[in-house]
Structures are given as structure tokens and as C-alpha cells.
PDB file of C-alpha atoms in Angstrom:
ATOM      1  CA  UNK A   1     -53.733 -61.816   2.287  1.00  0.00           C
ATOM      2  CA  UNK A   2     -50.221 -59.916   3.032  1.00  0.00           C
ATOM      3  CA  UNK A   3     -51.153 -60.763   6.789  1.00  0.00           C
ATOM      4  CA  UNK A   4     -51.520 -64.769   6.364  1.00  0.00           C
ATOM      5  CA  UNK A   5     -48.334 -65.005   4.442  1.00  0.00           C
ATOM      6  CA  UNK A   6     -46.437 -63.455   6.753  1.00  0.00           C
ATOM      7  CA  UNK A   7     -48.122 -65.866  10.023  1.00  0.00           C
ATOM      8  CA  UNK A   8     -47.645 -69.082   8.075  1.00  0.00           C
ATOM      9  CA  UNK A   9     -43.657 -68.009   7.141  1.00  0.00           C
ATOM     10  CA  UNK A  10     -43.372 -67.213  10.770  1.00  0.00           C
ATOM     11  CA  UNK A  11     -45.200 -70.113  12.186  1.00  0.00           C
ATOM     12  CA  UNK A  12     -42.936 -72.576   9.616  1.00  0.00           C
ATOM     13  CA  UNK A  13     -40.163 -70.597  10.354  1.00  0.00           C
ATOM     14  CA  UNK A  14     -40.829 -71.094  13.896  1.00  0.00           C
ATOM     15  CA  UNK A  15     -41.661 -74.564  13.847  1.00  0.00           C
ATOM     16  CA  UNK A  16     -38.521 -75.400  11.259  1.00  0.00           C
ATOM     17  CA  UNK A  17     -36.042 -73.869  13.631  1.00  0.00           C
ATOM     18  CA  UNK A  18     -37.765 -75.772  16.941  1.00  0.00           C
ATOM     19  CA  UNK A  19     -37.123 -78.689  15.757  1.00  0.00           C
ATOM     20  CA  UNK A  20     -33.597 -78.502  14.835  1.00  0.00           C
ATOM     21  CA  UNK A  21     -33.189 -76.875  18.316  1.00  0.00           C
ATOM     22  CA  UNK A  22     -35.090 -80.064  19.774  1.00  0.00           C
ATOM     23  CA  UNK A  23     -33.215 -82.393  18.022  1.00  0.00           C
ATOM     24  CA  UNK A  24     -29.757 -81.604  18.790  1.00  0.00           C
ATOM     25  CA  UNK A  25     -28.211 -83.120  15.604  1.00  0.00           C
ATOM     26  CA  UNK A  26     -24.552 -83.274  15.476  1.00  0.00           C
ATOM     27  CA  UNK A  27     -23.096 -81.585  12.404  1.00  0.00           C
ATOM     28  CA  UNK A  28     -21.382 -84.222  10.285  1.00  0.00           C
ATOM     29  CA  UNK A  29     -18.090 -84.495   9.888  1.00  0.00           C
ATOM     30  CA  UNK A  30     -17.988 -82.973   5.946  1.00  0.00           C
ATOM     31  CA  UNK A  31     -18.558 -80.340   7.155  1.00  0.00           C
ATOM     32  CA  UNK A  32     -15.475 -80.206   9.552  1.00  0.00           C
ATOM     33  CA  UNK A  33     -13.542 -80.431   6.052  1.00  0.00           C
ATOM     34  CA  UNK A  34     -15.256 -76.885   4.896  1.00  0.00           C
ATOM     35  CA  UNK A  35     -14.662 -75.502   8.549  1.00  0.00           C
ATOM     36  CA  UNK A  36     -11.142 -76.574   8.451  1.00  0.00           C
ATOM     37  CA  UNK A  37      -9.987 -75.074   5.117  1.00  0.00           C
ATOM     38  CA  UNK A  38     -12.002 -71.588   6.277  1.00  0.00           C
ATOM     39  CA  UNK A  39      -9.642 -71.325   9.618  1.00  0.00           C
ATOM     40  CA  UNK A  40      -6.228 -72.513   7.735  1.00  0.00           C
ATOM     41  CA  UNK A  41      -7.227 -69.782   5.380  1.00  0.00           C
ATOM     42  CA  UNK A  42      -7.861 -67.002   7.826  1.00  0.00           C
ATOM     43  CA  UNK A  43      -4.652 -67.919   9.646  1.00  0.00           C
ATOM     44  CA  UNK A  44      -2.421 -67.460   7.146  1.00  0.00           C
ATOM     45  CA  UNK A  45      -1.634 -70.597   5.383  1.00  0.00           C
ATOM     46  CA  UNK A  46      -3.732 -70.727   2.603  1.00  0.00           C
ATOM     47  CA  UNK A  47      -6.348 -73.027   1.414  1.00  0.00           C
ATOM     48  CA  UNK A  48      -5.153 -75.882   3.268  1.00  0.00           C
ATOM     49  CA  UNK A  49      -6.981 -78.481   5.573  1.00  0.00           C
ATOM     50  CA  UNK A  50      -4.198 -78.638   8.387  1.00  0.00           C
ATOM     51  CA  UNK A  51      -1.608 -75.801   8.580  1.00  0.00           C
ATOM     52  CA  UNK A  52       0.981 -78.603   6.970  1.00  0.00           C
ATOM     53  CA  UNK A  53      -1.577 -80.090   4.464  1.00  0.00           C
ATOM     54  CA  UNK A  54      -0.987 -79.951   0.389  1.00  0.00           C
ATOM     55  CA  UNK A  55      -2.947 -77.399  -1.714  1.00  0.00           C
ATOM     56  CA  UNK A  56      -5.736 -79.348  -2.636  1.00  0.00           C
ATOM     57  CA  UNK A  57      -9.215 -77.915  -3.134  1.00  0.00           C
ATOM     58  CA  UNK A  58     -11.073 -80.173  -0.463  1.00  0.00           C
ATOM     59  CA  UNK A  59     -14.090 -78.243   0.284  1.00  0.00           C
ATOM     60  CA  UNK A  60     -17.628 -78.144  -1.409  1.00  0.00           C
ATOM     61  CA  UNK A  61     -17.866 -74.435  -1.275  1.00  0.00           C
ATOM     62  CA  UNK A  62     -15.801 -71.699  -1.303  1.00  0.00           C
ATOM     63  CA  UNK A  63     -18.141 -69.261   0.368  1.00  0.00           C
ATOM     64  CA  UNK A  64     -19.256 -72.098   2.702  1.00  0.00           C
ATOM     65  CA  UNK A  65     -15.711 -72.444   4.051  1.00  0.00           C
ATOM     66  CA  UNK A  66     -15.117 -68.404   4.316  1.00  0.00           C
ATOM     67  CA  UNK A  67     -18.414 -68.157   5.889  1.00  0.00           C
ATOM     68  CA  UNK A  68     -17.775 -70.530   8.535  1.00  0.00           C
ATOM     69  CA  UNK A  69     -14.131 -68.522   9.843  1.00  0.00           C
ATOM     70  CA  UNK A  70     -16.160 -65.684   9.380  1.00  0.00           C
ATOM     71  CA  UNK A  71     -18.146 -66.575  12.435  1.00  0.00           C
ATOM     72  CA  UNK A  72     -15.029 -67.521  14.260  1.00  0.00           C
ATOM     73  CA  UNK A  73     -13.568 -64.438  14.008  1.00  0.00           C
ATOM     74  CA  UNK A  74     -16.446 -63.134  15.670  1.00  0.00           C
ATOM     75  CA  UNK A  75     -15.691 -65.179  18.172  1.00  0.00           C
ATOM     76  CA  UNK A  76     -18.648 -68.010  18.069  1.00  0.00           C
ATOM     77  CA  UNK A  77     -18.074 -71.158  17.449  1.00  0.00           C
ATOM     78  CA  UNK A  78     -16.853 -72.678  14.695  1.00  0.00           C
ATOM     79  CA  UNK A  79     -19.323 -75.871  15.122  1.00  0.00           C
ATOM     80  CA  UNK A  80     -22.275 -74.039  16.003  1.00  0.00           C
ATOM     81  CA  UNK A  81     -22.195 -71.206  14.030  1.00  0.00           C
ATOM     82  CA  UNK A  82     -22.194 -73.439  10.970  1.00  0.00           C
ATOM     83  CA  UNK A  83     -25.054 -75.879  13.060  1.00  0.00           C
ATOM     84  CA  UNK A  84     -27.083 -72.818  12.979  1.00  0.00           C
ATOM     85  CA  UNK A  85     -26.249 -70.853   9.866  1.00  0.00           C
ATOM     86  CA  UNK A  86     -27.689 -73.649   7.213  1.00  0.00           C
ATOM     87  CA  UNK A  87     -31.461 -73.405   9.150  1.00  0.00           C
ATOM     88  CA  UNK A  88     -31.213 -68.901   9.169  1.00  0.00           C
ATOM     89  CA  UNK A  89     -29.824 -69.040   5.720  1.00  0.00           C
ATOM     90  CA  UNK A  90     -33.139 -71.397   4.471  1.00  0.00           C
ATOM     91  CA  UNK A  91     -35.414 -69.621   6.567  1.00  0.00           C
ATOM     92  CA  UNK A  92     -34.213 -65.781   5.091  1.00  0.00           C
ATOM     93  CA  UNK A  93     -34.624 -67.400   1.437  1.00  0.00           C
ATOM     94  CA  UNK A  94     -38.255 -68.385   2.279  1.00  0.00           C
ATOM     95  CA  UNK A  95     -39.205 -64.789   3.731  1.00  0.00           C
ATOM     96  CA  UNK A  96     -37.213 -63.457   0.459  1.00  0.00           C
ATOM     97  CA  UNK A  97     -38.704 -65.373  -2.449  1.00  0.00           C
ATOM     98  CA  UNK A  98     -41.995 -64.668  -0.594  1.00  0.00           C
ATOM     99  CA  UNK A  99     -41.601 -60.964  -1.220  1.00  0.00           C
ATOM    100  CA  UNK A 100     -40.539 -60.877  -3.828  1.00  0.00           C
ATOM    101  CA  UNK A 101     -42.564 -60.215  -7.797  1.00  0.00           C
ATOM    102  CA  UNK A 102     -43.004 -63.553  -8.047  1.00  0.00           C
ATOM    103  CA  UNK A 103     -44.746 -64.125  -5.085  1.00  0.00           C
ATOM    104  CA  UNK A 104     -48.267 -65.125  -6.141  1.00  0.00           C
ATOM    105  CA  UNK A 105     -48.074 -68.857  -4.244  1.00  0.00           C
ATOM    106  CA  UNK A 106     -46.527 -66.921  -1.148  1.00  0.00           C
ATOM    107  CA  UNK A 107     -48.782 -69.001   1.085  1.00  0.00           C
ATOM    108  CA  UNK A 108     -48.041 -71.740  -0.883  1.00  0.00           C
ATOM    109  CA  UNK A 109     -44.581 -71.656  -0.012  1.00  0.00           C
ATOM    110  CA  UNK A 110     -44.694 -71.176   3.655  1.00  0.00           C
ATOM    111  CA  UNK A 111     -46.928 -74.339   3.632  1.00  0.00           C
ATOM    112  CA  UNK A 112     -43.909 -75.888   1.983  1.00  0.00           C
ATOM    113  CA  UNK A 113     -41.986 -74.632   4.507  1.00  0.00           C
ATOM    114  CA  UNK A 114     -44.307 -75.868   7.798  1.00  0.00           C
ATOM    115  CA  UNK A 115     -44.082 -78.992   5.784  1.00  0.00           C
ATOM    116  CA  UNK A 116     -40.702 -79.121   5.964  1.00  0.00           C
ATOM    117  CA  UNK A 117     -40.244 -78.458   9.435  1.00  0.00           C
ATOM    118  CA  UNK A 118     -42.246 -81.963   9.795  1.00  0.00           C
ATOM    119  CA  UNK A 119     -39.978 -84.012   7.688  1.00  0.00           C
ATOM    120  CA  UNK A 120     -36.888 -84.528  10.589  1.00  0.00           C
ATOM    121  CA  UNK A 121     -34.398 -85.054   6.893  1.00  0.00           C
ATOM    122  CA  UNK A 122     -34.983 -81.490   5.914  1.00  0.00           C
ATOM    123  CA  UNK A 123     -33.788 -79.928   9.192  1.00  0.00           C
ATOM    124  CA  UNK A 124     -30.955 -82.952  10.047  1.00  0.00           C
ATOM    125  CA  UNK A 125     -29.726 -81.541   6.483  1.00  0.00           C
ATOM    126  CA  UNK A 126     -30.047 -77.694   6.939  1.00  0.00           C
ATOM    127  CA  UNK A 127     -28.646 -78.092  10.373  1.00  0.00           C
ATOM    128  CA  UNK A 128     -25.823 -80.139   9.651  1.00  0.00           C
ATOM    129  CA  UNK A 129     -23.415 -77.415   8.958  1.00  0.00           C
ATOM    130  CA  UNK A 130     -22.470 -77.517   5.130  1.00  0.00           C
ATOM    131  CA  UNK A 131     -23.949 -75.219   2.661  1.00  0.00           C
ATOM    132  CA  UNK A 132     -27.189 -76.916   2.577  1.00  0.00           C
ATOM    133  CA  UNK A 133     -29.055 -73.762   3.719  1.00  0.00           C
ATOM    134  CA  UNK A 134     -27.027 -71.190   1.582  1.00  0.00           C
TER     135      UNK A 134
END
């Protein structure tokens, strides 16, 4: 039983993340909002949109926004690291809630998941750079 669960999360998995990589979706421009406030802040001016922008809380999530400098200061970027993070982020929350106590549907849920991977809204949405995924 252990061994199915863990070939249908893969294969979802699998499938999920092919299909964002086939479809090349652009990340929407909210998302640029979330990305810009993360950079401002890393840089030294604060929560800001632009460096010369009010205060204004602009951005969906907090954690979303630090996230996405966090991967620029690694050096990827910006766009693509939050392109990709949304679809790794949904896929490591499958393999978790599949191990853990509640787990009795596990195979249940990785259907869900394969399923997912075949509805193209799903993946336009985890792939489009905001916090969908997280």
C-alpha cells in the first residue's frame, strides 16, 4: 500500500510539474507587486513598491514577498523563482499531508493531485508566481 502512494504522488507530481513546464505561462503581473515590495525591502528601503513609493501595505503576503527576494539573493531570478516556487511548494504539501497521521485516503489524494495536473487552471494558478502554492 506504502508503495502505490508513493508512485501515484510521484507520477501526479510528475505530471503536475510537466505541464506547467510545457505550458510556459507567464506569471501575472500581481505578482510583480509581491516581488517588488520583497526587493525594496531587502535593499534597504522598507516595505515599499519602488524605492520612492509611500508606505502602503500593497502585497497579499508577507512571507510571499520575503520569499520571493529570498531567491534573488541567491542569485535566481526574481520571475522564475516565484514561476516555479508556487508548483514545489503544492507538490511538498501533497507528499506531506500524505505522510502524515491522517493519511488514510493517501492514494486518494495523489489521485487528486494527477487530477489536477489535468485541469490547465490548477497549474496556470500554482505557476503564476503569487502564494498560490504556499
Amino acid at each position: 500500500m506504502h508503495v502505490l502512494r508513493y508512485l501515484l504522488l510521484a507520477v501526479s507530481t510528475l505530471c503536475l510539474l510537466a505541464w506547467i513546464w510545457w505550458a510556459a505561462l507567464p506569471v501575472v503581473d500581481d505578482a510583480a507587486i509581491s516581488i517588488s515590495y520583497g526587493l525594496t525591502f531587502w535593499e534597504g528601503y522598507g516595505l515599499r513598491l519602488t524605492h520612492f513609493s509611500p508606505r502602503v501595505e500593497g502585497f497579499t503576503s508577507l512571507l510571499w514577498a520575503l520569499w520571493c527576494r529570498l531567491g534573488a539573493r541567491l542569485g535566481a531570478d526574481p520571475l522564475r523563482f516565484a514561476h516555479w516556487s508556487g508548483p514545489c511548494f503544492a507538490a511538498v504539501g501533497a507528499w506531506l499531508l500524505s505522510r502524515g497521521p491522517f493519511n488514510v485516503r493517501a492514494p486518494a489524494r495523489a489521485l487528486a493531485l494527477l487530477a489536477c495536473a489535468a485541469f490547465p487552471s490548477v497549474g496556470f494558478w500554482l505557476s503564476s508566481g503569487m502564494e498560490t502554492g504556499l
